[in-house]
GROMACS .gro file of C-alpha atoms in nm:
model
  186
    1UNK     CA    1  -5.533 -16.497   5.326
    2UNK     CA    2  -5.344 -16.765   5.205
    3UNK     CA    3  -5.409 -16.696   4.798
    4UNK     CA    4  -5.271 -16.323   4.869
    5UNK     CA    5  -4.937 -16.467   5.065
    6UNK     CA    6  -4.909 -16.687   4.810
    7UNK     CA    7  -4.926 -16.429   4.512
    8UNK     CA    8  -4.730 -16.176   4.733
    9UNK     CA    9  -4.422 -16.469   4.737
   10UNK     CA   10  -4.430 -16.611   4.395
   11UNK     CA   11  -4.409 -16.223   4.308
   12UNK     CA   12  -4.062 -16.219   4.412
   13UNK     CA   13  -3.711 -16.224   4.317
   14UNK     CA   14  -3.641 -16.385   4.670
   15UNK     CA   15  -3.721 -16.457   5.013
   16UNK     CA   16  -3.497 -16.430   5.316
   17UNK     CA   17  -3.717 -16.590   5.663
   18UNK     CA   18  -3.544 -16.623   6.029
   19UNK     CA   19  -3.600 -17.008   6.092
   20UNK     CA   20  -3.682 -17.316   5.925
   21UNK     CA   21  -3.993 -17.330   5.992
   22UNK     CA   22  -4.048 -17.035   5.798
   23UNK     CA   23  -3.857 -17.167   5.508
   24UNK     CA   24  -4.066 -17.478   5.459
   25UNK     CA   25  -4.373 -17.262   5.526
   26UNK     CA   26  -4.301 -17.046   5.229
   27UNK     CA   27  -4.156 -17.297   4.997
   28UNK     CA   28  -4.480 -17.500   5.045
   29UNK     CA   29  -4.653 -17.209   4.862
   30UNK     CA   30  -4.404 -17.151   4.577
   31UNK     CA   31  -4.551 -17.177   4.231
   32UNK     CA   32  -4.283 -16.999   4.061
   33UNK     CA   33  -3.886 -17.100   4.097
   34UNK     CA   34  -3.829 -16.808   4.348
   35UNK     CA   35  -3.539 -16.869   4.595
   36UNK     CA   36  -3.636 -16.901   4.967
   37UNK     CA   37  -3.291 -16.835   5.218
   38UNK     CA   38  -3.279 -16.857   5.609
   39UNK     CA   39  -3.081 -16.592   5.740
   40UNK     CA   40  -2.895 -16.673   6.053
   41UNK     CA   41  -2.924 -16.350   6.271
   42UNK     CA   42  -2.850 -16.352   6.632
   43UNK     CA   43  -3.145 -16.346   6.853
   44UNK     CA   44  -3.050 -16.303   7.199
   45UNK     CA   45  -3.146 -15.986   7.389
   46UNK     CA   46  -2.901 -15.738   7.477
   47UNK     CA   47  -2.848 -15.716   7.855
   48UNK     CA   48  -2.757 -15.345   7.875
   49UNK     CA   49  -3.108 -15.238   7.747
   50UNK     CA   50  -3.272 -15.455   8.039
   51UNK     CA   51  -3.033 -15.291   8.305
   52UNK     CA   52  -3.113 -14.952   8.224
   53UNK     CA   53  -3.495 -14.950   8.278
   54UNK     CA   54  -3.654 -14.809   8.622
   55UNK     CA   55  -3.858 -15.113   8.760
   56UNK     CA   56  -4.075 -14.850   8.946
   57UNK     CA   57  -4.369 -15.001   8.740
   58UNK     CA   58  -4.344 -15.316   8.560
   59UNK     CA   59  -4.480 -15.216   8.149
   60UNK     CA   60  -4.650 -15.545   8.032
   61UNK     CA   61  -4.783 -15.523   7.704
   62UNK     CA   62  -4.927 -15.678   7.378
   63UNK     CA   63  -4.877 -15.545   7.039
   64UNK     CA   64  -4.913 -15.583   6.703
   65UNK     CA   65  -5.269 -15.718   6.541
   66UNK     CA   66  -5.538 -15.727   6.846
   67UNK     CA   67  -5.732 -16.014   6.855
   68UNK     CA   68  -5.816 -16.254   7.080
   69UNK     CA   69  -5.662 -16.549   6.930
   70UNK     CA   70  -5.371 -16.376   7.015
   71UNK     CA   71  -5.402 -16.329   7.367
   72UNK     CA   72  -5.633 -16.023   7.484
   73UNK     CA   73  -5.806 -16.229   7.707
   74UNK     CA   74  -5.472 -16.269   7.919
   75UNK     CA   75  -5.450 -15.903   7.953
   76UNK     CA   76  -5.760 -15.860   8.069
   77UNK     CA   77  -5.689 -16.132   8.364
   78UNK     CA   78  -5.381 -15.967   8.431
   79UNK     CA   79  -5.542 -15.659   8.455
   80UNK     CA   80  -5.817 -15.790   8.698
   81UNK     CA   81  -5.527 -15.914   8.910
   82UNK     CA   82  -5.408 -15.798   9.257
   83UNK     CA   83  -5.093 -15.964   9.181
   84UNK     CA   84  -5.052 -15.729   8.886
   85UNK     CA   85  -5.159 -15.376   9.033
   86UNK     CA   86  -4.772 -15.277   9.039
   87UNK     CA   87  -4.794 -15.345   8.634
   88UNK     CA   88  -4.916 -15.098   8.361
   89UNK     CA   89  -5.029 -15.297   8.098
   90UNK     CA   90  -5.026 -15.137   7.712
   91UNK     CA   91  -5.224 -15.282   7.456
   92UNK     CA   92  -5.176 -15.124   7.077
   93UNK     CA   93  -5.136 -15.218   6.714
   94UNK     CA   94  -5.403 -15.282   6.480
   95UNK     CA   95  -5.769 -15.321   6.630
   96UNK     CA   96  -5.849 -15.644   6.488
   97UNK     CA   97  -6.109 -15.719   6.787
   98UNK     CA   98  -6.303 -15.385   6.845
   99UNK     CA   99  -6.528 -15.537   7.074
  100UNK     CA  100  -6.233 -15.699   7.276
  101UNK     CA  101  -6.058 -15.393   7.275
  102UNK     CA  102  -6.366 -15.122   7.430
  103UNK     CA  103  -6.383 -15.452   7.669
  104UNK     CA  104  -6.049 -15.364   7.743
  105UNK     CA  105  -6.128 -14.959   7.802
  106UNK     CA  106  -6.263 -14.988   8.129
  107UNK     CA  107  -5.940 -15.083   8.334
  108UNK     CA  108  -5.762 -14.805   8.475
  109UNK     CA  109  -5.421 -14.983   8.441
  110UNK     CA  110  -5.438 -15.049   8.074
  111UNK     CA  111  -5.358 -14.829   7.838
  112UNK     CA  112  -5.486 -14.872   7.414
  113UNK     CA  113  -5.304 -14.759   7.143
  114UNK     CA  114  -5.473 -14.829   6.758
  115UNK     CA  115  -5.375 -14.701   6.435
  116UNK     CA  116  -5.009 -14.600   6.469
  117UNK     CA  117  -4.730 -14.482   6.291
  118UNK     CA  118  -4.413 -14.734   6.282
  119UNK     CA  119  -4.258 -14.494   6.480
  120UNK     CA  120  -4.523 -14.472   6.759
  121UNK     CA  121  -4.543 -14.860   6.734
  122UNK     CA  122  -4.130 -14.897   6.805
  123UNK     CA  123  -4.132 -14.618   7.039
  124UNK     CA  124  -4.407 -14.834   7.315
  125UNK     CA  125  -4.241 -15.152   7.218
  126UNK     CA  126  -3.899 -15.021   7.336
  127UNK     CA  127  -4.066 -14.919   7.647
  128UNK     CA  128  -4.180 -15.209   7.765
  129UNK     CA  129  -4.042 -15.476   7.975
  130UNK     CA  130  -4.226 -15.779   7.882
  131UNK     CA  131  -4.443 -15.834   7.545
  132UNK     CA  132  -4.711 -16.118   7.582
  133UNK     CA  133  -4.726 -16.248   7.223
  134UNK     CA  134  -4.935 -16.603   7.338
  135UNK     CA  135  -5.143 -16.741   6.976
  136UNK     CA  136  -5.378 -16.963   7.128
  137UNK     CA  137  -5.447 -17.069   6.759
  138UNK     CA  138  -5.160 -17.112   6.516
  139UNK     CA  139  -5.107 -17.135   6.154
  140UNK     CA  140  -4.749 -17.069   6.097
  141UNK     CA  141  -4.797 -16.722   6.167
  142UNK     CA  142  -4.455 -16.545   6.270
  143UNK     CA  143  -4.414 -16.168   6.472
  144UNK     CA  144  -4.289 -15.905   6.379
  145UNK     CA  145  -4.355 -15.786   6.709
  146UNK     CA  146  -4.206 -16.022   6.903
  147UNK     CA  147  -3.892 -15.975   6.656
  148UNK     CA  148  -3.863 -15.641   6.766
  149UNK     CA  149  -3.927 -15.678   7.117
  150UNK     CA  150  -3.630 -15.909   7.107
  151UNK     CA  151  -3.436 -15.612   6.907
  152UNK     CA  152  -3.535 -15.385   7.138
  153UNK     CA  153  -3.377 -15.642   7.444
  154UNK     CA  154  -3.799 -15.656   7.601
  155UNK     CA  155  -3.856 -15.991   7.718
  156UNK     CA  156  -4.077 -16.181   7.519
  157UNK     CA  157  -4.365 -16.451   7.622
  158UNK     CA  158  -4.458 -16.720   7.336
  159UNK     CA  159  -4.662 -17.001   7.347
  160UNK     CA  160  -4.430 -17.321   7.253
  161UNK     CA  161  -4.520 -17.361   6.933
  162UNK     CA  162  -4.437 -17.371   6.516
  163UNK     CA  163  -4.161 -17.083   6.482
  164UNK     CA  164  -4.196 -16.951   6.775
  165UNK     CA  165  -4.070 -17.274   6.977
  166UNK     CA  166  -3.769 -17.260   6.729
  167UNK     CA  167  -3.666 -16.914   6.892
  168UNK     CA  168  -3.367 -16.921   7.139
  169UNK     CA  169  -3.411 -17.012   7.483
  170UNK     CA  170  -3.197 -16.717   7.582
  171UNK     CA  171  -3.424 -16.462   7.381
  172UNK     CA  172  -3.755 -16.527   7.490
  173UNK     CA  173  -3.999 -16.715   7.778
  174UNK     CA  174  -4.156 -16.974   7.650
  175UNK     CA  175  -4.458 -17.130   7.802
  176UNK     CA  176  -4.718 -17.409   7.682
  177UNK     CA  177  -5.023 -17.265   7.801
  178UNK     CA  178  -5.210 -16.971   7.905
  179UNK     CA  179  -5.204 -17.037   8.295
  180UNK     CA  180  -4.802 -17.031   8.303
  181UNK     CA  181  -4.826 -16.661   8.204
  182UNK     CA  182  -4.879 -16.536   8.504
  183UNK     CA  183  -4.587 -16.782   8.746
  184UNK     CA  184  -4.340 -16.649   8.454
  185UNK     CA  185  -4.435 -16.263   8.486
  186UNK     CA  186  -4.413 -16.292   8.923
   0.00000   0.00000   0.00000
C-alpha cells in the first residue's frame, strides 16, 4: 500500500494535509520536490447541529472501511449490551471484513450499509450522533470519516493516537483503549 501512496504523492503538483503529523508522514515518502502544506481549518463541531437532533434513540455508528482493526468488534459488544438497547447502531462503508460484517447481521439493532454512493455515505454520517472510529492498529492512517463526522457536528470517538490525538479536544472524545468506549457513550 505504501509503494501506491507513495507514487500517488510524488505524482503531484502539491499536497495540502490537516495536521503535522500528516505533513511529516507524507514528506517522509517524497521522492520528487513536491510541496507538502498544513492547512489550518477549524475543527470544532458546530453546536446547533447537536441541538437539533431527537434523542428518542441514540444512532451510534461506524463508517468508512470495515474491518476489524478498526473497531467492529466494539460494535458488536455494544450491540450485545443491555446498556445499549436504547441505541441503533449503523455500520456501513466499504466491506473490508465480510466475515465480520454477516457476524454483524444477526443483531436486530444494527443496521449494514456496503457499497455506497458518497451521497448515501454523507447522508448516514449526518444522521448519527456518535461515530466510533477506534484503530486498534495504527500506521499513520487518517479519516475521512471522522473528518466529516466532525463537519457534520457528530461526535467523534478516537483512540489517542498518531493524528488522531493531534485533533482538538473540543471536536472529538478521545479515549486510550477499547474498554473506555462504553463509560464515554453512557
Amino acid at each position: 500500500a505504501v509503494t501506491f501512496i507513495r507514487s500517488i504523492i510524488n505524482a503531484q503538483l502539491g499536497v495540502v494535509v490537516h495536521s503535522d503529523f500528516a505533513r511529516r508522514a507524507v514528506e517522509s515518502l517524497l521522492v520528487e520536490d513536491v510541496i507538502v502544506k498544513r492547512a489550518n481549518l477549524p475543527m470544532a463541531c458546530p453546536d446547533a447541529n447537536v441541538q437539533d437532533r431527537p434523542l428518542t434513540t441514540v444512532n451510534i455508528g461506524l463508517a468508512g472501511i470495515l474491518a476489524g482493526i478498526k473497531g467492529l468488534d466494539i460494535i458488536e459488544q455494544l450491540a450485545a449490551s443491555k446498556d445499549f438497547a436504547h441505541c441503533k447502531l449503523h455500520v456501513f462503508g466499504f466491506n473490508y471484513d465480510p466475515e465480520m460484517v454477516d457476524r454483524l447481521r444477526a443483531y436486530d439493532n444494527i443496521t449494514l450499509g456496503t457499497d455506497l454512493t458518497d451521497a448515501e455515505f454523507q447522508s448516514r454520517l449526518a444522521r448519527l450522533h456518535v461515530l466510533v472510529n477506534f484503530r486498534h492498529d495504527y500506521h499513520g492512517e487518517t479519516s475521512r470519516a471522522t473528518l466529516e463526522a466532525m463537519r457534520c457536528g457528530t461526535v467523534a470517538i478516537v483512540r489517542d493516537i498518531g493524528w488522531f490525538s493531534e485533533l482538538p479536544d473540543s471536536a472529538v472524545c478521545k479515549v486510550g483503549n477499547a474498554s473506555e468506549i462504553p463509560a464515554k457513550l453512557s
